[in-house]
Each structure stands twice: as structure tokens, then as C-alpha cells.
Amino acid sequence: MTEIRVSASRDYSVLIGSGLLKNAGEYIKDFCKNNVAAVITDDVVDGLYYESLERSLNEKGITAVKFVMKNGEGSKNAENFIAILNFLAENRLTRSDLVIALGGGVVGDIAGFAAATYLRGTGFVQIPTTLLAMVDSSVGGKTAIDLEMGKNLAGAFYQPSLVLCDYDALNTLPEKIFADGCAEVIKYAVLKDRGLFDYLMETGTEFDREKVIAECVAIKRDIVGEDEFEKGSRRLLNLGHTLGHAVELCSEYSVSHGSAVAVGMAEIARRSAVNGLCSEECAKEVCGVIERFLLPVDTDINGEELYGAMLSDKKRSGEKISLVIPREVGRCEVRSFDVEKMKEFFGF
Ligand code: MG
């Protein structure tokens, strides 16, 4: 097992290992003073892991209640958010009790936002079951729900007390959803770690799970430790995401987050090379590793449409939009562009 300590407005451990889920009670009991936990999950993960989690909580004297929502991004809405708050109130949860998110990014985001707001903040533990949630959404304290106007438009920065990454859960993950998480793994390598990049190029999807998840979490930990509330360097984590979100939006979310981010990273690398901000070689390498993971490097959505969608990005401020530019593999920088200049940059 690997333990990574995160230092933010709350300090906490991310534990990465095999068999953590069935022993979850052991790790969780210190954070559950009243011995009551509300588990928020979805109808796919429920059938796979709830029973084993509940058994392990019960063994440590913790009573569990569960709230199950439908699997998928569509569930990350205001209606379910209110339903979770009501569920917590009906079960008379107090601040000394615990909300546990058991599932992927959707479950983690909505459960985290509920934990942040119920009684102005209750205890919160993340048990991510997808690769994307393990390396990205469960760490760093961003919680949110989607509104009709777009994704993640309402939320809070709220750090968990503990994150348990049991990579055995990846064995039940559909290939497509595993690939989705791989796009975020590639993102960390391009951002900060030439060594990880070379390793991924060698192994493809057959990478050592504990090693790679731990390296990604450590990179995220460093970035979040520097800039928890995303005023500066945390924006690096948006590599590939500005265009990626536009691809998601224009495809009406039929392109998954990971695939969209893969396209976004490939395109920003190619355009950075065209604009003289990185070498041709760098762009080739970035596209190469994405293809090695059988993720897309292109989209047929036209430029005008993508440009329009990018203007509605929530990371835009006034007439400026920041883009994360790869300068070389392992080193990126955030640059602020005038929206007109951004259009030129992409050649839209
Ligand atoms: Mg992402």
C-alpha cells in the first residue's frame, strides 16, 4: 500500500492499494466519531461493492445507510443533490457522522457537495471506484453538480478526510471507462513527468496500477498544495480541458470526458507547435502516447462550433481565456489569451 499525504485546508491521506475496500472500516473508523455513515453510490457500484463495504463498516461498529442514484453524468443534478440532503436529514446525520462517496467522479462530486453543505459541513470520505476518480476527481476537494447551462456550475472546495483507492475495483471497470481515466493519467505525465510519460509509452494500458495512481496523485497533491482554490498554478490541471469541454458540449456529451480531453491535449500540442511554442517532436510525442492508449486525437466537430462552446467555458474571465500550453513533455505553462487571439491560435 502507498500512502500520500495531502496538505490543504484540511490535511488527509490518500491510501492506494489492493483489498482496501473490504477492510475499509479499519481505515474509516477514526473519522467516524458517532459510528454512523451515509454511503452515497450508484446502481452499478451498489451491486458490486456496497455489501462488502457495509460488512467491513459493521465489523468496526459503524452503522451504514445508503442512497443509490442512477449511474451516469445525468445524475449529477440539483434534484439528486436535494434528495441526498433530505436523505441525510431524514437519517438524522450530525456533523460528527460521515458521508462516504462510493463510486466514480459523478458520485464523488455530488456526495462531496452534499457533505460540504449539509449542516454547513460534515465528515467526508471518498472511495473512488474508477481510474478517473482515483487519479483526479477524488483528490483536491473540488465538488459540484451540473446545472442546465453546463457542467460543474455549482459546487464548493471541500477536502475529504480520507481517500481510499482500491485498485482491485478497476478489474470490474468497462474498458471504455478505464480508457477514460487513462486520458487524465497521460495529462499528468505531459504536465510534470517525463519519466512517467516514457513508462506509459512503454506499457500502454498494462501499467503498474499502484505505481501510476500514486505518481498521479502525488503530482495532483503538489499542485493543489500550491494553489488549492485555483487562482494560478492549479489551472495547469486543465491541460486539454478547455477544448475538451467544448468537444463534450458540442457532441451533447456523446463523447466521454476522457476522449474529449485526449482530443483537447492532441490539438493544443499540435497548435502549440504550429505557433512556435513547442517543438514538432513534442506534439508528435503527445499525440503518440494518446494513440498508444487507443484514445482519439481528432474530432470532426467544426472549428466555429468549438470556438463558440469555448467562449462559454467557466474558466474564462472577461475577454481572456487561459490555455495550458505544453512547452515540452513534462513542462507546461498557463497562458492567458485574448479570445480573438485564441481563435487565431487554433486556426478556427
Ligand atoms: Mg478532467
XYZ file of C-alpha atoms and ligand atoms in Angstrom:
349
model
C 0.000 0.000 0.000
C 1.146 3.543 -0.746
C 0.110 6.490 1.425
C 0.192 10.013 0.075
C -0.398 12.944 2.428
C -2.218 15.919 1.011
C -1.754 19.302 2.654
C -4.605 21.716 2.013
C -7.239 23.492 4.129
C -7.587 20.013 5.604
C -4.682 17.539 5.676
C -5.535 13.989 4.728
C -4.218 10.703 3.432
C -4.814 9.058 0.097
C -4.288 5.311 0.505
C -3.605 3.347 -2.662
C -3.577 -0.436 -2.540
C -5.243 -3.760 -3.115
C -8.034 -5.075 -0.852
C -8.715 -1.693 0.811
C -12.449 -1.823 0.190
C -13.120 -4.947 2.157
C -11.124 -3.524 5.066
C -12.495 -0.004 4.716
C -13.952 0.043 8.247
C -10.454 -0.267 9.676
C -9.298 2.929 7.919
C -12.547 4.821 8.320
C -13.327 4.241 11.989
C -11.093 7.075 13.225
C -13.074 9.562 11.137
C -16.490 8.346 12.234
C -16.932 9.520 15.811
C -20.631 8.711 16.105
C -20.443 5.408 14.272
C -22.966 6.360 11.604
C -22.064 6.600 7.918
C -24.227 7.553 4.947
C -22.945 5.866 1.807
C -23.777 7.615 -1.472
C -23.413 5.366 -4.515
C -24.949 4.477 -7.886
C -26.948 1.493 -9.084
C -23.954 -0.148 -10.791
C -21.414 0.221 -7.987
C -24.034 -0.661 -5.374
C -24.319 -4.220 -6.696
C -20.551 -4.632 -6.951
C -19.181 -3.184 -3.718
C -21.752 -1.970 -1.242
C -22.192 -5.249 0.574
C -18.506 -5.686 1.210
C -18.149 -2.063 2.375
C -21.137 -2.363 4.695
C -19.843 -5.592 6.213
C -16.489 -4.040 6.936
C -18.088 -0.926 8.481
C -20.377 -3.071 10.645
C -17.410 -5.100 11.865
C -15.999 -1.876 13.294
C -19.314 -0.944 14.922
C -20.319 1.585 12.259
C -23.951 1.611 11.087
C -24.396 2.345 7.395
C -27.322 3.784 5.475
C -27.225 4.138 1.704
C -28.509 6.424 -1.007
C -28.451 4.989 -4.525
C -28.715 7.080 -7.679
C -28.739 6.073 -11.322
C -25.274 5.554 -12.842
C -24.105 8.305 -15.187
C -23.408 12.030 -15.580
C -27.155 12.747 -15.862
C -27.461 12.045 -12.123
C -25.189 14.909 -11.080
C -28.122 17.295 -10.893
C -29.831 19.625 -8.451
C -32.713 17.219 -7.912
C -30.451 14.422 -6.690
C -28.428 16.889 -4.645
C -31.541 17.969 -2.715
C -32.645 14.338 -2.436
C -29.286 13.482 -0.806
C -29.580 16.393 1.649
C -33.086 15.232 2.584
C -31.822 11.677 2.942
C -29.100 12.849 5.352
C -31.625 14.868 7.358
C -34.144 12.008 7.473
C -31.413 9.765 8.830
C -30.538 12.457 11.374
C -26.917 12.640 10.436
C -24.890 15.009 12.581
C -21.621 16.810 11.928
C -19.749 14.029 13.694
C -21.117 11.481 11.230
C -19.715 10.674 7.883
C -20.718 10.869 4.244
C -18.946 8.232 2.156
C -18.812 8.535 -1.640
C -18.577 5.058 -3.168
C -18.242 5.280 -6.948
C -16.784 7.301 -9.793
C -16.466 11.031 -10.370
C -20.191 11.712 -10.526
C -20.844 10.126 -7.144
C -17.771 11.760 -5.589
C -18.676 15.219 -6.863
C -22.310 15.235 -5.780
C -21.716 13.443 -2.459
C -18.858 15.855 -1.714
C -21.036 18.872 -2.416
C -23.740 17.424 -0.152
C -21.137 16.809 2.587
C -19.888 20.390 2.190
C -23.328 21.915 2.584
C -25.297 19.613 4.885
C -25.154 21.261 8.338
C -22.506 23.547 6.739
C -20.126 20.617 6.513
C -19.989 17.038 7.701
C -17.227 14.420 7.615
C -16.448 13.074 4.160
C -14.567 10.041 2.826
C -14.002 9.208 -0.827
C -13.839 5.613 -2.052
C -13.286 6.054 -5.799
C -14.006 3.029 -7.992
C -12.937 4.364 -11.411
C -9.444 5.244 -12.604
C -10.528 8.806 -13.344
C -11.858 9.289 -9.827
C -8.728 7.706 -8.293
C -6.202 9.889 -10.094
C -8.250 13.029 -10.422
C -11.665 13.869 -9.042
C -11.395 12.272 -5.580
C -8.284 14.269 -4.668
C -8.114 18.030 -4.292
C -11.507 18.913 -2.874
C -13.466 20.067 -5.907
C -17.113 19.101 -5.528
C -20.002 20.091 -7.769
C -23.244 19.429 -9.551
C -24.234 20.283 -13.129
C -26.829 22.916 -13.981
C -28.860 23.120 -17.187
C -26.373 25.668 -18.541
C -23.375 23.403 -18.124
C -21.231 21.038 -16.108
C -19.971 21.738 -12.585
C -21.574 25.172 -12.381
C -22.461 24.921 -8.688
C -20.139 23.466 -6.090
C -17.627 24.014 -3.332
C -13.998 23.409 -2.471
C -14.307 20.806 0.266
C -11.486 18.441 1.130
C -12.238 14.872 2.236
C -10.837 13.406 5.465
C -9.592 10.309 3.700
C -9.416 8.814 0.202
C -9.274 5.032 -0.257
C -8.142 3.931 -3.730
C -8.597 0.190 -4.026
C -7.322 -0.563 -7.495
C -8.912 -4.028 -7.448
C -12.089 -2.092 -8.291
C -10.566 -1.372 -11.705
C -10.966 -5.058 -12.592
C -14.729 -4.624 -12.938
C -14.440 -1.419 -14.951
C -15.691 -1.500 -18.564
C -12.764 -0.940 -20.949
C -14.205 2.332 -22.212
C -14.395 3.806 -18.715
C -10.882 2.627 -17.914
C -9.634 4.316 -21.095
C -11.360 7.494 -19.980
C -9.242 7.598 -16.838
C -6.104 6.909 -18.878
C -6.536 10.304 -20.561
C -6.124 12.005 -17.173
C -3.112 9.798 -16.404
C -1.492 10.910 -19.668
C -2.306 14.507 -18.716
C -0.204 14.272 -15.530
C 2.729 12.818 -17.458
C 2.638 15.587 -20.076
C 2.295 18.206 -17.339
C 5.018 17.172 -14.969
C 6.757 13.890 -15.505
C 8.907 12.847 -18.441
C 9.745 9.567 -16.676
C 6.080 8.634 -16.281
C 5.475 9.614 -19.912
C 8.193 7.254 -21.176
C 6.923 4.499 -18.893
C 3.340 4.872 -20.220
C 4.618 4.821 -23.785
C 6.271 1.516 -22.988
C 3.450 -0.183 -21.094
C 0.294 1.228 -22.680
C -2.705 0.228 -20.568
C -0.735 -2.576 -18.879
C 0.884 -0.210 -16.381
C 1.567 -0.988 -12.723
C -1.571 0.386 -11.102
C -0.255 1.238 -7.670
C 2.817 2.987 -9.082
C 0.961 5.039 -11.684
C -2.006 6.019 -9.493
C 0.420 7.050 -6.734
C 2.526 9.132 -9.136
C -0.548 10.906 -10.498
C -1.954 11.582 -7.034
C 1.432 12.924 -5.912
C 1.515 15.336 -8.862
C -2.018 16.488 -8.106
C -1.141 16.796 -4.407
C 1.784 19.104 -5.234
C -0.316 21.312 -7.490
C -3.269 21.504 -5.077
C -0.889 22.161 -2.167
C 0.406 25.200 -4.028
C -2.944 26.564 -5.177
C -5.958 24.904 -3.546
C -8.512 27.463 -4.792
C -7.344 27.635 -8.396
C -6.055 31.178 -8.558
C -2.945 30.231 -10.505
C -0.955 27.035 -10.930
C -3.903 24.670 -10.342
C -5.097 25.777 -13.771
C -2.356 23.522 -15.153
C -4.697 20.622 -14.420
C -6.906 21.941 -17.215
C -4.467 20.754 -19.885
C -6.635 19.618 -22.801
C -9.793 20.586 -20.915
C -10.794 23.911 -22.490
C -11.099 22.365 -25.922
C -12.125 19.060 -24.314
C -15.144 20.626 -22.620
C -16.106 22.207 -25.940
C -15.966 18.790 -27.619
C -18.142 17.321 -24.856
C -20.655 20.153 -25.132
C -20.840 20.151 -28.953
C -21.280 16.365 -29.025
C -24.057 16.721 -26.433
C -21.894 14.584 -24.157
C -21.842 11.598 -26.504
C -18.025 11.935 -26.455
C -16.812 10.912 -22.991
C -14.736 13.232 -20.797
C -11.529 11.235 -21.275
C -11.868 11.028 -25.057
C -12.655 14.740 -25.220
C -9.623 15.616 -23.073
C -7.464 13.357 -25.274
C -8.590 15.315 -28.354
C -8.008 18.555 -26.452
C -4.443 17.609 -25.482
C -3.584 16.434 -29.012
C -4.946 19.622 -30.575
C -3.296 22.012 -28.128
C 0.024 20.227 -28.669
C -0.295 20.418 -32.478
C -1.332 24.083 -32.369
C 1.436 24.931 -29.888
C 3.922 23.503 -32.374
C 2.369 25.495 -35.256
C 2.554 28.657 -33.121
C 6.182 28.032 -32.209
C 5.542 27.333 -28.514
C 6.772 23.747 -28.565
C 8.672 21.557 -30.973
C 7.105 19.404 -33.686
C 8.662 16.482 -31.848
C 6.793 17.361 -28.630
C 3.446 17.486 -30.479
C 4.212 14.148 -32.124
C 5.057 12.562 -28.790
C 1.868 13.826 -27.116
C -0.287 12.520 -29.978
C 1.741 9.299 -29.961
C 1.057 8.423 -26.340
C -2.657 9.211 -26.773
C -2.808 6.848 -29.754
C -0.856 4.231 -27.799
C -3.839 4.209 -25.403
C -6.290 3.966 -28.325
C -7.764 7.345 -27.440
C -8.813 9.817 -30.177
C -6.541 12.654 -31.375
C -9.111 14.326 -33.622
C -12.740 15.389 -33.874
C -14.985 16.187 -36.851
C -16.801 18.965 -34.993
C -16.017 22.175 -36.889
C -13.866 24.981 -35.530
C -16.564 27.665 -35.402
C -18.743 25.467 -33.251
C -15.879 24.576 -30.923
C -14.882 28.228 -30.642
C -18.445 29.179 -29.663
C -18.501 26.486 -26.993
C -15.102 27.550 -25.642
C -16.395 31.071 -25.065
C -18.903 29.705 -22.563
C -16.141 27.967 -20.558
C -16.368 28.825 -16.888
C -12.598 29.382 -16.694
C -12.922 32.353 -18.994
C -12.545 35.717 -17.332
C -13.906 38.632 -19.337
C -12.246 38.749 -22.752
C -9.420 36.464 -21.634
C -9.222 32.725 -21.617
C -6.350 30.666 -20.236
C -4.913 27.765 -22.106
C -2.381 25.254 -20.848
C 0.467 25.091 -23.317
C 2.885 22.161 -23.466
C 6.405 23.594 -23.846
C 7.961 20.134 -23.744
C 6.899 16.759 -22.377
C 6.880 17.201 -18.585
C 6.714 21.004 -18.645
C 3.619 23.067 -19.380
C 2.567 26.627 -18.699
C -0.672 28.561 -18.329
C -1.047 31.390 -20.834
C -3.813 33.904 -20.972
C -5.201 34.638 -24.438
C -7.483 37.309 -25.696
C -10.481 35.442 -27.160
C -9.636 36.771 -30.647
C -6.026 35.638 -30.284
C -7.231 32.237 -29.144
C -9.200 31.918 -32.352
C -6.029 32.623 -34.337
C -4.046 30.242 -32.157
C -6.358 27.370 -33.059
C -6.739 28.478 -36.660
C -10.544 28.400 -36.347
Mg -10.882 16.067 -16.099
